[in-house]
CSV table of N, CA and C in Angstrom, one decimal:
chain,number,residue,atom,x,y,z
H,1,MET,N,0.8,-1.1,0.1
H,1,MET,CA,0.0,0.0,0.0
H,1,MET,C,0.8,1.2,0.0
H,2,LYS,N,0.6,2.2,-1.0
H,2,LYS,CA,1.4,3.3,-1.1
H,2,LYS,C,0.9,4.3,0.0
H,3,ARG,N,2.0,5.2,0.4
H,3,ARG,CA,1.7,6.2,1.4
H,3,ARG,C,1.1,7.4,0.7
H,4,LYS,N,0.3,8.2,1.6
H,4,LYS,CA,-0.3,9.3,1.0
H,4,LYS,C,0.7,10.5,1.3
H,5,ILE,N,0.8,11.2,0.3
H,5,ILE,CA,2.0,12.3,0.4
H,5,ILE,C,1.2,13.6,0.1
H,6,LEU,N,1.3,14.7,0.9
H,6,LEU,CA,0.9,16.0,0.5
H,6,LEU,C,2.1,17.0,0.3
H,7,LEU,N,2.1,17.5,-0.9
H,7,LEU,CA,3.1,18.5,-1.4
H,7,LEU,C,2.6,19.8,-1.6
H,8,THR,N,3.1,20.8,-0.9
H,8,THR,CA,2.8,22.2,-1.1
H,8,THR,C,3.9,22.8,-2.0
H,9,GLY,N,3.6,23.9,-2.8
H,9,GLY,CA,4.5,24.6,-3.6
H,9,GLY,C,4.8,23.8,-4.8
H,10,LYS,N,3.9,23.1,-5.5
H,10,LYS,CA,4.2,22.2,-6.6
H,10,LYS,C,4.9,23.0,-7.8
H,11,ASN,N,4.5,24.4,-8.0
H,11,ASN,CA,5.1,25.0,-9.0
H,11,ASN,C,6.4,25.8,-8.9
H,12,GLY,N,6.9,25.6,-7.6
H,12,GLY,CA,8.3,26.3,-7.4
H,12,GLY,C,9.4,25.4,-7.8
H,13,GLN,N,10.7,25.9,-7.7
H,13,GLN,CA,11.7,25.0,-8.2
H,13,GLN,C,11.9,23.7,-7.6
H,14,ILE,N,11.8,23.7,-6.2
H,14,ILE,CA,11.9,22.6,-5.4
H,14,ILE,C,10.6,21.7,-5.7
H,15,GLY,N,9.5,22.2,-5.6
H,15,GLY,CA,8.2,21.5,-5.9
H,15,GLY,C,8.1,20.8,-7.2
H,16,ARG,N,8.5,21.5,-8.3
H,16,ARG,CA,8.5,20.8,-9.5
H,16,ARG,C,9.2,19.5,-9.6
H,17,GLU,N,10.5,19.6,-9.1
H,17,GLU,CA,11.4,18.4,-9.0
H,17,GLU,C,10.7,17.2,-8.2
H,18,LEU,N,10.2,17.8,-6.9
H,18,LEU,CA,9.5,16.8,-6.2
H,18,LEU,C,8.4,16.1,-6.8
H,19,CYS,N,7.5,17.0,-7.5
H,19,CYS,CA,6.5,16.3,-8.4
H,19,CYS,C,6.9,15.2,-9.3
H,20,ALA,N,8.0,15.3,-9.8
H,20,ALA,CA,8.6,14.2,-10.7
H,20,ALA,C,8.9,13.0,-9.8
H,21,LEU,N,9.5,13.2,-8.6
H,21,LEU,CA,10.2,12.2,-7.8
H,21,LEU,C,9.2,11.4,-6.7
H,22,LEU,N,8.3,12.2,-6.2
H,22,LEU,CA,7.6,11.7,-5.3
H,22,LEU,C,6.6,10.6,-5.5
H,23,PRO,N,6.0,10.6,-6.6
H,23,PRO,CA,5.0,9.5,-7.0
H,23,PRO,C,5.7,8.2,-6.9
H,24,GLY,N,6.9,8.0,-6.9
H,24,GLY,CA,7.6,6.6,-6.8
H,24,GLY,C,7.5,6.1,-5.5
H,25,LEU,N,7.1,7.1,-4.4
H,25,LEU,CA,7.1,6.8,-3.0
H,25,LEU,C,5.8,6.6,-2.5
H,26,GLY,N,4.7,7.1,-3.3
H,26,GLY,CA,3.4,7.2,-2.7
H,26,GLY,C,2.3,8.0,-3.6
H,27,ASP,N,1.1,7.9,-3.2
H,27,ASP,CA,0.1,8.7,-3.8
H,27,ASP,C,0.2,10.2,-3.4
H,28,VAL,N,0.5,11.0,-4.5
H,28,VAL,CA,0.8,12.5,-4.1
H,28,VAL,C,-0.3,13.3,-4.4
H,29,THR,N,-0.6,14.2,-3.4
H,29,THR,CA,-1.7,15.3,-3.6
H,29,THR,C,-0.7,16.5,-3.7
H,30,ALA,N,-0.4,17.0,-4.9
H,30,ALA,CA,0.4,18.2,-5.1
H,30,ALA,C,-0.3,19.5,-5.4
H,31,LEU,N,0.0,20.5,-4.5
H,31,LEU,CA,-1.0,21.7,-4.6
H,31,LEU,C,0.0,23.0,-4.9
H,32,ASP,N,-0.5,24.1,-5.6
H,32,ASP,CA,0.1,25.2,-5.7
H,32,ASP,C,-0.6,26.3,-4.9
H,33,ARG,N,-0.3,27.5,-5.2
H,33,ARG,CA,-0.8,28.6,-4.3
H,33,ARG,C,-2.4,29.0,-4.7
H,34,GLN,N,-2.7,28.7,-5.9
H,34,GLN,CA,-4.1,28.9,-6.3
H,34,GLN,C,-5.0,27.8,-5.7
H,35,GLN,N,-4.5,26.5,-5.3
H,35,GLN,CA,-5.2,25.5,-4.8
H,35,GLN,C,-5.2,25.4,-3.2
H,36,LEU,N,-4.1,26.2,-2.7
H,36,LEU,CA,-4.1,26.2,-1.2
H,36,LEU,C,-3.5,27.5,-0.7
H,37,ASP,N,-4.1,28.2,-0.1
H,37,ASP,CA,-3.8,29.7,0.3
H,37,ASP,C,-3.0,29.4,1.7
H,38,LEU,N,-1.8,29.5,1.7
H,38,LEU,CA,-0.9,29.3,3.0
H,38,LEU,C,-1.1,30.4,3.9
H,39,SER,N,-1.7,31.4,3.6
H,39,SER,CA,-2.0,32.5,4.5
H,39,SER,C,-3.3,32.3,5.2
H,40,SER,N,-3.9,31.2,5.0
H,40,SER,CA,-5.3,30.9,5.7
H,40,SER,C,-5.1,29.6,6.6
H,41,PRO,N,-4.8,29.8,7.8
H,41,PRO,CA,-4.7,28.5,8.7
H,41,PRO,C,-5.8,27.6,8.6
H,42,ASP,N,-7.1,28.2,8.5
H,42,ASP,CA,-8.3,27.3,8.3
H,42,ASP,C,-8.2,26.4,7.2
H,43,GLN,N,-7.8,27.1,6.0
H,43,GLN,CA,-7.7,26.2,4.8
H,43,GLN,C,-6.9,25.2,4.9
H,44,ILE,N,-5.5,25.5,5.5
H,44,ILE,CA,-4.5,24.5,5.6
H,44,ILE,C,-5.1,23.3,6.5
H,45,ARG,N,-5.7,23.6,7.6
H,45,ARG,CA,-6.2,22.5,8.4
H,45,ARG,C,-7.2,21.6,7.9
H,46,GLN,N,-8.1,22.3,7.2
H,46,GLN,CA,-9.3,21.6,6.4
H,46,GLN,C,-8.7,20.7,5.4
H,47,LEU,N,-7.6,21.3,4.6
H,47,LEU,CA,-7.1,20.5,3.4
H,47,LEU,C,-6.3,19.3,4.0
H,48,VAL,N,-5.4,19.6,4.9
H,48,VAL,CA,-4.7,18.4,5.6
H,48,VAL,C,-5.6,17.3,6.3
H,49,ARG,N,-6.6,17.7,6.8
H,49,ARG,CA,-7.6,16.8,7.5
H,49,ARG,C,-8.4,16.0,6.4
H,50,SER,N,-8.6,16.6,5.3
H,50,SER,CA,-9.3,15.9,4.3
H,50,SER,C,-8.4,15.0,3.4
H,51,VAL,N,-7.0,15.4,3.2
H,51,VAL,CA,-6.0,14.4,2.5
H,51,VAL,C,-5.6,13.3,3.4
H,52,HIS,N,-5.6,13.6,4.7
H,52,HIS,CA,-5.0,12.7,5.8
H,52,HIS,C,-3.7,12.1,5.3
H,53,PRO,N,-2.7,12.9,4.9
H,53,PRO,CA,-1.4,12.3,4.5
H,53,PRO,C,-0.6,11.7,5.7
H,54,GLU,N,0.3,10.9,5.3
H,54,GLU,CA,1.4,10.1,6.2
H,54,GLU,C,2.7,10.9,6.2
H,55,ILE,N,2.8,11.6,5.0
H,55,ILE,CA,4.1,12.6,4.9
H,55,ILE,C,3.5,13.9,4.3
H,56,ILE,N,3.9,15.1,4.9
H,56,ILE,CA,3.7,16.4,4.4
H,56,ILE,C,4.9,16.9,3.9
H,57,VAL,N,5.1,17.5,2.7
H,57,VAL,CA,6.3,18.0,2.2
H,57,VAL,C,6.0,19.5,1.9
H,58,ASN,N,6.7,20.3,2.6
H,58,ASN,CA,6.3,21.7,2.5
H,58,ASN,C,7.5,22.4,1.7
H,59,ALA,N,7.2,22.5,0.3
H,59,ALA,CA,8.3,23.2,-0.4
H,59,ALA,C,7.8,24.5,-0.8
H,60,ALA,N,6.8,25.0,-0.2
H,60,ALA,CA,6.3,26.3,-0.5
H,60,ALA,C,6.9,27.3,0.4
H,61,ALA,N,6.9,28.6,-0.2
H,61,ALA,CA,7.6,29.7,0.7
H,61,ALA,C,7.4,31.0,0.0
H,62,TYR,N,7.4,32.0,0.9
H,62,TYR,CA,7.5,33.4,0.3
H,62,TYR,C,8.8,33.7,0.2
H,63,THR,N,9.4,33.5,-1.1
H,63,THR,CA,10.8,33.6,-1.3
H,63,THR,C,11.4,35.0,-1.9
H,64,ALA,N,10.4,36.0,-2.0
H,64,ALA,CA,11.0,37.3,-2.5
H,64,ALA,C,11.7,38.0,-1.4
H,65,VAL,N,13.0,37.8,-1.3
H,65,VAL,CA,13.8,38.4,-0.3
H,65,VAL,C,13.6,39.8,0.0
H,66,ASP,N,13.8,40.7,-1.2
H,66,ASP,CA,13.7,42.2,-1.0
H,66,ASP,C,12.3,42.6,-0.6
H,67,PRO,N,11.3,42.1,-1.4
H,67,PRO,CA,9.9,42.6,-1.0
H,67,PRO,C,9.4,42.1,0.3
H,68,ALA,N,10.1,41.0,0.8
H,68,ALA,CA,9.6,40.6,2.3
H,68,ALA,C,9.8,41.7,3.2
H,69,GLU,N,10.8,42.7,3.0
H,69,GLU,CA,11.1,43.7,4.0
H,69,GLU,C,9.9,44.6,4.1
H,70,SER,N,9.1,44.8,3.1
H,70,SER,CA,7.9,45.7,3.1
H,70,SER,C,6.7,44.9,3.2
H,71,ASN,N,6.9,43.6,3.0
H,71,ASN,CA,5.6,42.7,3.1
H,71,ASN,C,5.8,41.5,4.2
H,72,GLU,N,6.3,42.0,5.4
H,72,GLU,CA,6.8,40.9,6.4
H,72,GLU,C,5.6,40.3,7.0
H,73,ALA,N,4.5,40.8,7.1
H,73,ALA,CA,3.3,40.2,7.4
H,73,ALA,C,2.9,38.9,6.6
H,74,THR,N,3.0,39.2,5.2
H,74,THR,CA,2.7,38.1,4.3
H,74,THR,C,3.7,37.0,4.4
H,75,ALA,N,5.0,37.5,4.4
H,75,ALA,CA,6.0,36.6,4.5
H,75,ALA,C,5.9,35.7,5.9
H,76,GLN,N,5.6,36.4,7.0
H,76,GLN,CA,5.4,35.7,8.3
H,76,GLN,C,4.3,34.7,8.1
H,77,ALA,N,3.2,35.0,7.5
H,77,ALA,CA,2.1,34.0,7.2
H,77,ALA,C,2.3,32.8,6.6
H,78,ILE,N,3.2,32.9,5.4
H,78,ILE,CA,3.5,31.7,4.6
H,78,ILE,C,4.8,31.1,5.2
H,79,ASN,N,5.8,31.8,5.6
H,79,ASN,CA,7.0,31.2,6.0
H,79,ASN,C,7.0,30.7,7.5
H,80,ALA,N,6.1,31.2,8.2
H,80,ALA,CA,6.1,30.9,9.7
H,80,ALA,C,4.9,30.2,10.2
H,81,THR,N,3.8,31.1,10.0
H,81,THR,CA,2.5,30.6,10.7
H,81,THR,C,2.0,29.2,9.7
H,82,ALA,N,2.1,29.3,8.5
H,82,ALA,CA,1.7,28.0,7.7
H,82,ALA,C,2.5,26.8,8.0
H,83,PRO,N,4.0,26.8,8.2
H,83,PRO,CA,4.5,25.7,8.6
H,83,PRO,C,4.2,25.1,10.0
H,84,GLY,N,3.9,26.1,10.9
H,84,GLY,CA,3.4,25.9,12.3
H,84,GLY,C,2.1,25.0,12.2
H,85,VAL,N,1.3,25.4,11.4
H,85,VAL,CA,-0.1,24.8,11.2
H,85,VAL,C,0.0,23.4,10.5
H,86,LEU,N,1.0,23.4,9.7
H,86,LEU,CA,1.1,22.0,8.8
H,86,LEU,C,1.7,21.1,10.0
H,87,ALA,N,2.6,21.6,10.8
H,87,ALA,CA,3.3,20.8,11.8
H,87,ALA,C,2.2,20.4,13.0
H,88,GLU,N,1.4,21.3,13.2
H,88,GLU,CA,0.3,20.8,14.3
H,88,GLU,C,-0.5,19.7,13.7
H,89,GLU,N,-1.0,19.9,12.5
H,89,GLU,CA,-1.8,18.8,11.9
H,89,GLU,C,-1.0,17.7,11.7
H,90,ALA,N,0.4,17.6,11.2
H,90,ALA,CA,1.2,16.5,11.1
H,90,ALA,C,1.2,15.7,12.5
H,91,GLN,N,1.4,16.3,13.5
H,91,GLN,CA,1.5,15.8,15.0
H,91,GLN,C,0.2,15.1,15.2
H,92,LYS,N,-1.0,15.8,14.9
H,92,LYS,CA,-2.3,15.1,15.3
H,92,LYS,C,-2.4,13.8,14.3
H,93,LEU,N,-1.9,13.8,13.2
H,93,LEU,CA,-2.0,12.7,12.3
H,93,LEU,C,-0.9,11.6,12.4
H,94,GLY,N,0.1,12.0,13.2
H,94,GLY,CA,1.3,11.0,13.2
H,94,GLY,C,2.0,11.0,11.9
H,95,ALA,N,1.9,12.2,11.1
H,95,ALA,CA,2.6,12.1,10.0
H,95,ALA,C,3.9,12.9,10.1
H,96,LEU,N,4.9,12.7,9.2
H,96,LEU,CA,6.1,13.3,9.0
H,96,LEU,C,6.0,14.5,8.3
H,97,LEU,N,6.7,15.6,8.8
H,97,LEU,CA,6.7,16.9,8.0
H,97,LEU,C,8.0,17.1,7.5
H,98,VAL,N,8.0,17.3,6.1
H,98,VAL,CA,9.5,17.6,5.5
H,98,VAL,C,9.3,19.1,5.2
H,99,HIS,N,10.3,19.9,5.8
H,99,HIS,CA,10.1,21.4,5.4
H,99,HIS,C,11.4,21.9,4.8
H,100,TYR,N,11.4,22.8,3.7
H,100,TYR,CA,12.6,23.4,3.3
H,100,TYR,C,12.6,24.8,3.8
H,101,SER,N,13.8,25.1,4.2
H,101,SER,CA,14.1,26.4,4.8
H,101,SER,C,15.2,27.0,4.1
H,102,THR,N,16.1,27.7,4.7
H,102,THR,CA,17.0,28.5,4.0
H,102,THR,C,18.2,28.8,4.8
H,103,ASP,N,19.4,29.1,4.2
H,103,ASP,CA,20.6,29.5,5.1
H,103,ASP,C,20.5,30.8,5.4
H,104,TYR,N,19.3,31.6,5.0
H,104,TYR,CA,19.2,33.0,5.4
H,104,TYR,C,18.9,33.2,6.8
H,105,VAL,N,18.6,32.0,7.6
H,105,VAL,CA,18.6,32.1,8.9
H,105,VAL,C,19.8,32.5,9.6
H,106,PHE,N,20.9,32.5,8.9
H,106,PHE,CA,22.2,32.8,9.6
H,106,PHE,C,22.6,34.3,9.1
H,107,ASP,N,23.7,34.7,9.6
H,107,ASP,CA,24.0,36.1,9.2
H,107,ASP,C,25.1,36.2,8.1
H,108,GLY,N,25.7,35.1,7.8
H,108,GLY,CA,26.6,35.1,6.6
H,108,GLY,C,28.0,35.4,7.0
H,109,THR,N,28.3,35.6,8.3
H,109,THR,CA,29.6,35.9,8.8
H,109,THR,C,30.7,34.9,9.1
H,110,LYS,N,30.1,33.6,9.0
H,110,LYS,CA,31.1,32.5,9.3
H,110,LYS,C,31.9,32.1,8.1
H,111,ASN,N,33.2,31.9,8.4
H,111,ASN,CA,34.2,31.5,7.2
H,111,ASN,C,34.3,30.1,6.9
H,112,ALA,N,33.2,29.2,7.3
H,112,ALA,CA,33.2,28.0,7.0
H,112,ALA,C,31.6,27.6,6.8
H,113,PRO,N,31.5,26.3,6.3
H,113,PRO,CA,30.0,26.1,6.0
H,113,PRO,C,29.3,26.1,7.4
H,114,TYR,N,28.0,26.4,7.4
H,114,TYR,CA,27.2,26.3,8.5
H,114,TYR,C,26.7,24.8,8.9
H,115,THR,N,26.5,24.7,10.0
H,115,THR,CA,25.9,23.3,10.5
H,115,THR,C,24.5,23.6,11.2
H,116,GLU,N,23.9,22.6,11.4
H,116,GLU,CA,22.7,22.7,12.2
H,116,GLU,C,22.8,23.1,13.7
H,117,ASP,N,24.1,23.0,14.2
H,117,ASP,CA,24.5,23.5,15.4
H,117,ASP,C,24.7,24.9,15.5
H,118,ASP,N,24.9,25.5,14.5
H,118,ASP,CA,25.3,27.0,14.6
H,118,ASP,C,24.1,27.9,14.9
H,119,LEU,N,24.3,28.9,15.6
H,119,LEU,CA,23.2,29.8,16.2
H,119,LEU,C,22.8,30.7,15.0
H,120,PRO,N,21.5,30.6,14.8
H,120,PRO,CA,20.8,31.5,13.7
H,120,PRO,C,21.0,32.9,14.1
H,121,ASN,N,21.1,33.8,13.1
H,121,ASN,CA,21.1,35.3,13.4
H,121,ASN,C,20.6,36.0,12.0
H,122,PRO,N,19.3,35.9,11.6
H,122,PRO,CA,18.9,36.3,10.4
H,122,PRO,C,19.0,37.8,10.3
H,123,GLN,N,19.3,38.4,9.1
H,123,GLN,CA,19.6,39.8,9.0
H,123,GLN,C,18.5,40.3,8.2
H,124,ASN,N,17.4,39.7,7.7
H,124,ASN,CA,16.3,40.3,7.0
H,124,ASN,C,15.1,39.6,7.3
H,125,ALA,N,13.9,40.2,6.8
H,125,ALA,CA,12.6,39.6,7.0
H,125,ALA,C,12.5,38.2,6.5
H,126,TYR,N,12.9,37.9,5.5
H,126,TYR,CA,12.8,36.6,4.8
H,126,TYR,C,13.6,35.6,6.0
H,127,GLY,N,14.8,35.9,6.3
H,127,GLY,CA,15.3,34.9,7.2
H,127,GLY,C,14.7,34.8,8.4
H,128,ARG,N,14.3,36.0,9.0
H,128,ARG,CA,13.5,35.9,10.3
H,128,ARG,C,12.3,35.1,10.2
H,129,THR,N,11.5,35.2,9.2
H,129,THR,CA,10.3,34.5,9.0
H,129,THR,C,10.4,33.0,8.8
H,130,LYS,N,11.5,32.7,8.0
H,130,LYS,CA,11.8,31.3,7.9
H,130,LYS,C,12.3,30.6,9.1
H,131,LEU,N,13.1,31.3,9.8
H,131,LEU,CA,13.5,30.8,11.2
H,131,LEU,C,12.2,30.7,12.2
H,132,SER,N,11.3,31.7,12.2
H,132,SER,CA,10.1,31.5,12.9
H,132,SER,C,9.4,30.1,12.5
H,133,GLY,N,9.3,29.9,11.2
H,133,GLY,CA,8.8,28.7,10.7
H,133,GLY,C,9.4,27.4,11.3
H,134,GLU,N,10.7,27.5,11.2
H,134,GLU,CA,11.4,26.2,11.8
H,134,GLU,C,11.1,26.1,13.3
H,135,ARG,N,11.1,27.2,14.0
H,135,ARG,CA,10.9,27.1,15.6
H,135,ARG,C,9.5,26.6,15.8
H,136,ALA,N,8.4,27.0,15.0
H,136,ALA,CA,7.2,26.5,15.1
H,136,ALA,C,7.1,25.1,14.9
H,137,ILE,N,7.7,24.6,13.8
H,137,ILE,CA,7.7,23.1,13.6
H,137,ILE,C,8.5,22.5,14.7
H,138,GLN,N,9.6,22.9,15.2
H,138,GLN,CA,10.3,22.2,16.4
H,138,GLN,C,9.4,22.2,17.7
H,139,GLN,N,8.6,23.1,17.8
H,139,GLN,CA,7.9,23.1,19.1
H,139,GLN,C,6.6,22.5,18.9
H,140,SER,N,6.2,21.9,17.8
H,140,SER,CA,4.9,21.4,17.4
H,140,SER,C,4.8,19.9,18.0
H,141,GLY,N,5.9,19.2,18.3
H,141,GLY,CA,5.7,17.9,18.8
H,141,GLY,C,5.6,17.0,17.6
H,142,ALA,N,5.6,17.4,16.4
H,142,ALA,CA,5.4,16.5,15.1
H,142,ALA,C,6.9,16.0,14.8
H,143,SER,N,6.9,14.8,14.2
H,143,SER,CA,8.2,14.2,13.5
H,143,SER,C,8.4,15.2,12.3
H,144,TYR,N,9.7,15.5,12.2
H,144,TYR,CA,10.0,16.5,11.2
H,144,TYR,C,11.3,16.3,10.6
H,145,LEU,N,11.7,16.8,9.3
H,145,LEU,CA,13.0,17.1,8.8
H,145,LEU,C,12.9,18.5,8.4
H,146,ILE,N,13.9,19.1,8.6
H,146,ILE,CA,14.2,20.5,8.1
H,146,ILE,C,15.3,20.6,7.3
H,147,PHE,N,15.3,21.0,5.9
H,147,PHE,CA,16.4,21.1,5.2
H,147,PHE,C,16.5,22.6,4.9
H,148,ARG,N,17.8,23.0,5.3
H,148,ARG,CA,18.3,24.5,4.9
H,148,ARG,C,19.0,24.5,3.7
H,149,THR,N,18.3,25.0,2.6
H,149,THR,CA,19.0,25.2,1.3
H,149,THR,C,19.8,26.4,1.1
H,150,ALA,N,20.8,26.3,0.4
H,150,ALA,CA,21.6,27.5,0.2
H,150,ALA,C,21.6,27.9,-1.5
H,151,TRP,N,21.4,26.9,-2.2
H,151,TRP,CA,21.6,27.2,-3.6
H,151,TRP,C,20.6,26.1,-4.2
H,152,VAL,N,19.6,26.6,-5.0
H,152,VAL,CA,18.6,26.0,-5.6
H,152,VAL,C,18.7,26.0,-7.0
H,153,THR,N,18.8,24.9,-7.9
H,153,THR,CA,18.9,25.0,-9.3
H,153,THR,C,18.0,23.7,-9.8
H,154,GLY,N,17.4,24.0,-11.0
H,154,GLY,CA,16.7,22.9,-11.7
H,154,GLY,C,16.6,23.0,-13.0
H,155,ALA,N,15.8,22.0,-13.8
H,155,ALA,CA,15.8,22.0,-15.1
H,155,ALA,C,15.2,23.3,-15.7
H,156,ARG,N,14.1,23.9,-14.9
H,156,ARG,CA,13.5,25.1,-15.2
H,156,ARG,C,13.6,26.1,-14.1
H,157,GLY,N,13.5,27.3,-14.5
H,157,GLY,CA,13.5,28.3,-13.5
H,157,GLY,C,14.9,29.0,-13.3
H,158,GLU,N,14.9,29.9,-12.5
H,158,GLU,CA,16.2,30.7,-12.3
H,158,GLU,C,17.0,29.9,-11.3
H,159,ILE,N,18.4,30.1,-11.5
H,159,ILE,CA,19.3,29.6,-10.5
H,159,ILE,C,19.4,30.7,-9.3
H,160,SER,N,19.3,30.0,-8.1
H,160,SER,CA,19.1,30.9,-7.0
H,160,SER,C,20.3,30.5,-5.9
H,161,CYS,N,20.9,31.6,-5.7
H,161,CYS,CA,22.2,31.3,-4.7
H,161,CYS,C,22.0,32.3,-3.6
H,162,SER,N,22.0,32.2,-2.3
H,162,SER,CA,22.0,33.1,-1.3
H,162,SER,C,23.3,33.7,-1.2
H,163,PRO,N,23.5,34.9,-0.6
H,163,PRO,CA,24.7,35.5,-0.4
H,163,PRO,C,25.7,34.7,0.6
H,164,PHE,N,25.1,33.7,1.3
H,164,PHE,CA,25.8,32.9,2.3
H,164,PHE,C,26.3,31.7,1.8
H,165,CYS,N,26.0,31.2,0.5
H,165,CYS,CA,26.3,30.0,0.1
H,165,CYS,C,27.9,29.9,-0.3
H,166,GLY,N,28.4,30.9,-0.6
H,166,GLY,CA,29.8,31.0,-1.1
H,166,GLY,C,30.1,30.5,-2.5
H,167,LEU,N,29.1,30.2,-3.2
H,167,LEU,CA,29.1,29.8,-4.6
H,167,LEU,C,28.5,30.9,-5.7
H,168,GLN,N,29.1,30.9,-6.8
H,168,GLN,CA,28.8,31.8,-7.8
H,168,GLN,C,27.8,31.1,-8.8
H,169,PRO,N,26.7,31.6,-9.0
H,169,PRO,CA,25.6,30.9,-9.8
H,169,PRO,C,26.3,31.0,-11.2
H,170,ARG,N,26.1,29.7,-12.0
H,170,ARG,CA,26.5,29.7,-13.3
H,170,ARG,C,25.4,29.1,-14.1
H,171,ARG,N,25.2,29.6,-15.3
H,171,ARG,CA,24.2,28.9,-16.3
H,171,ARG,C,25.0,28.3,-17.2
H,172,LYS,N,24.2,27.0,-17.6
H,172,LYS,CA,24.8,26.2,-18.8
H,172,LYS,C,24.6,27.2,-20.2
H,173,SER,N,25.7,26.9,-20.9
H,173,SER,CA,25.6,27.6,-22.2
H,173,SER,C,25.2,27.0,-23.3
């Protein structure tokens, strides 16, 4: 019997790649922002309860780093409140939550790769809201995996590298 998997952010760079891979692991319900408003905790709860997944993969985020400075409430709703609600629902179902975060939770001053033991010190609204989401997940009691990504590239879409990853983005010619 295949596991039920709920995927948010199916049209983002990570979500598109996961849409291709996750069906090999289970029955996937993949949603985009038109199908699930992550700024609506009630809609999130209702959807999770109707799908009843064993695994929730949250690849959705408010990733517009500069606009997050003037839209921090929206970034907070999507990057912090929504993951917290997903985690609460995962805990109630006994589901695993897989969440994608960012190295923007750090300040970028370390001269070596960051580890999960390093103290976060976000320097912008995007990093602050993503860290709030991580903390909400950690405090939920749910089983979870949090991946802090630094450089995302895929077959489609823009190459994205944070200032903290130490790598220079390159495009195929």
